[in-house]
Amino acid sequence: LFGRTSRLLSSPTFHASAALLDAVQILVKVSGETAVSAVPTLMVLLLERLSASDWTTRRAAADLLCVLATRLGNAMSSYRDEVLRLLSE
């Protein structure tokens, strides 16, 4: 399921990123530790969405980042510097 959402988020013609990121939040909450395998792919897409021009997409990306950090903790530590750099820009 994470693969399908990743493909949708990667598509330049897909315009419901905020809604899909909200759905991914629910998936992460439900799947817990099994979501660790999807973190590298999700983080690439998430970092792109944190820079989106659409405010609702940026907000959904920030909310998903919070959920990933709380649920997966240590699996997210390698992305700390990149996230901090992006948020400080």
mmCIF file of C-alpha atoms in Angstrom, residues 34-89:
data_model
loop_
_atom_site.group_PDB
_atom_site.id
_atom_site.type_symbol
_atom_site.label_atom_id
_atom_site.label_comp_id
_atom_site.label_asym_id
_atom_site.label_seq_id
_atom_site.Cartn_x
_atom_site.Cartn_y
_atom_site.Cartn_z
ATOM 1 C CA THR A 34 5.952 -2.416 9.734
ATOM 2 C CA ALA A 35 6.066 1.080 8.201
ATOM 3 C CA VAL A 36 9.841 1.237 8.824
ATOM 4 C CA SER A 37 10.550 -0.354 5.449
ATOM 5 C CA ALA A 38 8.662 2.463 3.703
ATOM 6 C CA VAL A 39 10.488 5.286 5.514
ATOM 7 C CA PRO A 40 13.196 5.960 2.877
ATOM 8 C CA THR A 41 10.640 6.319 0.085
ATOM 9 C CA LEU A 42 8.211 8.272 2.240
ATOM 10 C CA MET A 43 10.893 10.673 3.424
ATOM 11 C CA VAL A 44 11.959 11.594 -0.110
ATOM 12 C CA LEU A 45 8.355 12.428 -0.986
ATOM 13 C CA LEU A 46 7.719 14.064 2.369
ATOM 14 C CA LEU A 47 10.709 16.367 2.083
ATOM 15 C CA GLU A 48 9.509 17.456 -1.356
ATOM 16 C CA ARG A 49 6.031 18.184 0.032
ATOM 17 C CA LEU A 50 7.440 20.268 2.891
ATOM 18 C CA SER A 51 8.594 22.693 0.186
ATOM 19 C CA ALA A 52 5.302 22.701 -1.734
ATOM 20 C CA SER A 53 3.672 25.982 -2.661
ATOM 21 C CA ASP A 54 0.291 24.750 -1.399
ATOM 22 C CA TRP A 55 -0.118 25.427 2.333
ATOM 23 C CA THR A 56 -2.426 22.446 2.958
ATOM 24 C CA THR A 57 0.133 20.107 1.409
ATOM 25 C CA ARG A 58 2.940 21.547 3.553
ATOM 26 C CA ARG A 59 0.755 21.221 6.662
ATOM 27 C CA ALA A 60 -0.141 17.602 5.847
ATOM 28 C CA ALA A 61 3.546 16.828 5.253
ATOM 29 C CA ALA A 62 4.492 18.388 8.608
ATOM 30 C CA ASP A 63 1.739 16.415 10.353
ATOM 31 C CA LEU A 64 2.954 13.190 8.740
ATOM 32 C CA LEU A 65 6.497 14.004 9.802
ATOM 33 C CA CYS A 66 5.281 14.316 13.407
ATOM 34 C CA VAL A 67 3.502 10.965 13.214
ATOM 35 C CA LEU A 68 6.542 9.259 11.705
ATOM 36 C CA ALA A 69 8.824 10.706 14.363
ATOM 37 C CA THR A 70 6.539 9.671 17.222
ATOM 38 C CA ARG A 71 5.739 6.205 15.920
ATOM 39 C CA LEU A 72 9.094 5.219 14.442
ATOM 40 C CA GLY A 73 11.561 7.259 16.509
ATOM 41 C CA ASN A 74 15.018 5.807 15.860
ATOM 42 C CA ALA A 75 14.204 4.892 12.267
ATOM 43 C CA MET A 76 13.835 8.611 11.591
ATOM 44 C CA SER A 77 17.075 9.790 13.213
ATOM 45 C CA SER A 78 19.101 9.656 10.000
ATOM 46 C CA TYR A 79 16.811 12.297 8.467
ATOM 47 C CA ARG A 80 17.107 14.802 11.335
ATOM 48 C CA ASP A 81 19.720 17.092 9.800
ATOM 49 C CA GLU A 82 18.026 17.210 6.413
ATOM 50 C CA VAL A 83 14.623 18.005 7.943
ATOM 51 C CA LEU A 84 16.081 20.729 10.152
ATOM 52 C CA ARG A 85 17.894 22.297 7.198
ATOM 53 C CA LEU A 86 14.743 22.275 5.098
ATOM 54 C CA LEU A 87 12.573 23.738 7.852
ATOM 55 C CA SER A 88 15.056 26.512 8.577
ATOM 56 C CA GLU A 89 15.024 27.758 4.950
#
